[in-house]
């Protein structure tokens, strides 16, 4: 049972949409720190069907913890107020290897809860969505 669990951690940049004081909508990149425990629920079924489970190639359920600090942002528009946020998002995803190589792809979706460390439009919390598509390499 223990071999069906994994933990993914990541430090990176997330893409988002924002408005400034003039209500200009723009895209921006903000830093993020993630911890994601995963339960790979179909490993046995994949083995029975003769499919690869190399590098946890499977379907999985995850609980994504995302901290997005207000350290800096990258955008074409100035005067954007970035609010530090902690999101907790349950999600479903798949991970598959590309052929027999160490390259893989992953896609997932989840809806959860965000806690704002400052008031945002009268609220201190709200809904959070995580949609991801990745291509990676396992060393």
Short mmCIF file of C-alpha atoms in Angstrom, two decimals:
data_model
loop_
_atom_site.label_atom_id
_atom_site.label_comp_id
_atom_site.label_asym_id
_atom_site.label_seq_id
_atom_site.Cartn_x
_atom_site.Cartn_y
_atom_site.Cartn_z
CA UNK A 1 0.00 0.00 0.00
CA UNK A 2 2.83 2.46 0.81
CA UNK A 3 4.24 2.23 -2.71
CA UNK A 4 1.04 3.82 -4.07
CA UNK A 5 1.87 7.18 -2.48
CA UNK A 6 4.32 9.84 -3.58
CA UNK A 7 5.12 13.45 -2.69
CA UNK A 8 5.82 16.08 -5.33
CA UNK A 9 7.39 19.38 -4.31
CA UNK A 10 8.06 22.30 -6.61
CA UNK A 11 9.33 25.87 -6.62
CA UNK A 12 8.47 27.79 -9.76
CA UNK A 13 6.46 30.51 -11.47
CA UNK A 14 2.71 30.40 -12.09
CA UNK A 15 0.86 32.19 -14.89
CA UNK A 16 -2.16 34.23 -13.88
CA UNK A 17 -4.43 37.12 -14.83
CA UNK A 18 -4.57 40.41 -12.92
CA UNK A 19 -5.87 43.97 -13.05
CA UNK A 20 -4.12 47.14 -11.91
CA UNK A 21 -5.59 50.37 -10.49
CA UNK A 22 -6.77 51.38 -14.00
CA UNK A 23 -8.60 48.03 -14.45
CA UNK A 24 -6.17 46.99 -17.20
CA UNK A 25 -6.28 43.18 -17.48
CA UNK A 26 -2.92 41.54 -18.04
CA UNK A 27 -1.12 38.26 -17.64
CA UNK A 28 1.63 37.91 -15.07
CA UNK A 29 4.02 35.40 -13.59
CA UNK A 30 4.25 35.04 -9.81
CA UNK A 31 6.44 32.72 -7.70
CA UNK A 32 4.87 29.63 -6.14
CA UNK A 33 5.88 26.89 -3.73
CA UNK A 34 3.96 23.59 -3.93
CA UNK A 35 3.68 20.40 -1.91
CA UNK A 36 1.46 17.69 -3.35
CA UNK A 37 0.89 14.27 -1.75
CA UNK A 38 -0.39 11.85 -4.40
CA UNK A 39 -2.27 8.54 -4.29
CA UNK A 40 -1.67 6.47 -7.44
CA UNK A 41 -4.87 4.43 -7.37
CA UNK A 42 -4.58 2.37 -10.54
CA UNK A 43 -1.02 0.96 -10.42
CA UNK A 44 -2.18 -2.65 -9.90
CA UNK A 45 -4.66 -2.42 -12.76
CA UNK A 46 -1.96 -1.06 -15.11
CA UNK A 47 0.40 -3.92 -14.18
CA UNK A 48 -2.37 -6.51 -14.77
CA UNK A 49 -2.92 -5.08 -18.26
CA UNK A 50 0.83 -5.12 -19.00
CA UNK A 51 1.16 -1.32 -19.06
CA UNK A 52 4.17 0.57 -17.75
CA UNK A 53 4.20 2.11 -14.26
CA UNK A 54 7.74 3.49 -14.71
CA UNK A 55 8.20 6.75 -12.75
CA UNK A 56 4.66 6.44 -11.28
CA UNK A 57 2.95 6.42 -14.65
CA UNK A 58 -0.67 6.24 -13.50
CA UNK A 59 -3.89 8.04 -12.67
CA UNK A 60 -3.79 9.72 -9.28
CA UNK A 61 -5.65 11.81 -6.74
CA UNK A 62 -3.71 14.60 -5.07
CA UNK A 63 -4.08 17.28 -2.43
CA UNK A 64 -2.21 20.33 -3.71
CA UNK A 65 -0.90 22.94 -1.24
CA UNK A 66 0.24 26.09 -3.06
CA UNK A 67 1.83 29.13 -1.42
CA UNK A 68 2.04 32.17 -3.71
CA UNK A 69 4.00 34.93 -1.92
CA UNK A 70 3.94 38.61 -2.92
CA UNK A 71 7.73 38.79 -3.33
CA UNK A 72 7.67 39.99 -6.96
CA UNK A 73 5.86 39.55 -10.25
CA UNK A 74 6.70 39.68 -13.95
CA UNK A 75 4.21 41.61 -16.10
CA UNK A 76 3.98 44.24 -18.85
CA UNK A 77 1.66 46.33 -16.63
CA UNK A 78 2.82 48.21 -13.51
CA UNK A 79 1.03 48.83 -10.18
CA UNK A 80 -0.41 45.36 -9.71
CA UNK A 81 -1.22 44.45 -6.11
CA UNK A 82 -0.22 40.82 -5.61
CA UNK A 83 -1.65 39.26 -2.44
CA UNK A 84 0.08 36.32 -0.74
CA UNK A 85 -2.20 33.30 -1.01
CA UNK A 86 -2.35 29.75 0.35
CA UNK A 87 -4.47 27.37 -1.74
CA UNK A 88 -5.60 23.86 -0.84
CA UNK A 89 -6.89 22.03 -3.90
CA UNK A 90 -7.93 18.37 -4.24
CA UNK A 91 -7.43 17.22 -7.81
CA UNK A 92 -7.43 14.33 -10.28
CA UNK A 93 -4.60 13.86 -12.79
CA UNK A 94 -2.76 11.44 -15.06
CA UNK A 95 0.95 10.92 -15.69
CA UNK A 96 2.33 8.87 -18.57
CA UNK A 97 5.78 8.17 -19.99
CA UNK A 98 6.49 9.04 -23.61
CA UNK A 99 7.66 5.75 -25.15
CA UNK A 100 10.53 4.05 -23.31
CA UNK A 101 12.31 7.34 -22.56
CA UNK A 102 12.52 9.29 -19.31
CA UNK A 103 10.27 11.98 -20.80
CA UNK A 104 6.71 12.13 -19.49
CA UNK A 105 3.56 14.19 -19.67
CA UNK A 106 1.04 15.03 -16.99
CA UNK A 107 -2.38 16.72 -16.95
CA UNK A 108 -4.75 17.43 -14.09
CA UNK A 109 -7.63 19.51 -12.75
CA UNK A 110 -8.97 20.48 -9.35
CA UNK A 111 -11.16 23.00 -7.52
CA UNK A 112 -10.42 24.02 -3.96
CA UNK A 113 -10.07 26.81 -1.43
CA UNK A 114 -7.76 29.87 -1.29
CA UNK A 115 -6.86 31.89 1.80
CA UNK A 116 -5.75 35.49 1.14
CA UNK A 117 -3.28 37.01 3.60
CA UNK A 118 -4.81 40.45 2.94
CA UNK A 119 -8.40 41.40 2.28
CA UNK A 120 -9.29 40.99 -1.40
CA UNK A 121 -12.53 42.59 -2.61
CA UNK A 122 -13.94 42.36 0.89
CA UNK A 123 -12.98 38.70 1.37
CA UNK A 124 -10.17 36.79 3.07
CA UNK A 125 -10.85 33.54 1.15
CA UNK A 126 -12.34 32.23 -2.06
CA UNK A 127 -12.41 29.48 -4.66
CA UNK A 128 -9.21 28.26 -6.30
CA UNK A 129 -8.75 26.32 -9.54
CA UNK A 130 -5.70 24.31 -10.57
CA UNK A 131 -5.41 23.25 -14.20
CA UNK A 132 -2.05 21.91 -15.33
CA UNK A 133 -0.38 20.37 -18.35
CA UNK A 134 3.31 19.46 -18.08
CA UNK A 135 6.01 17.80 -20.08
CA UNK A 136 8.91 16.61 -17.92
CA UNK A 137 12.05 14.56 -17.72
CA UNK A 138 12.91 12.18 -14.87
CA UNK A 139 16.61 12.05 -14.02
#
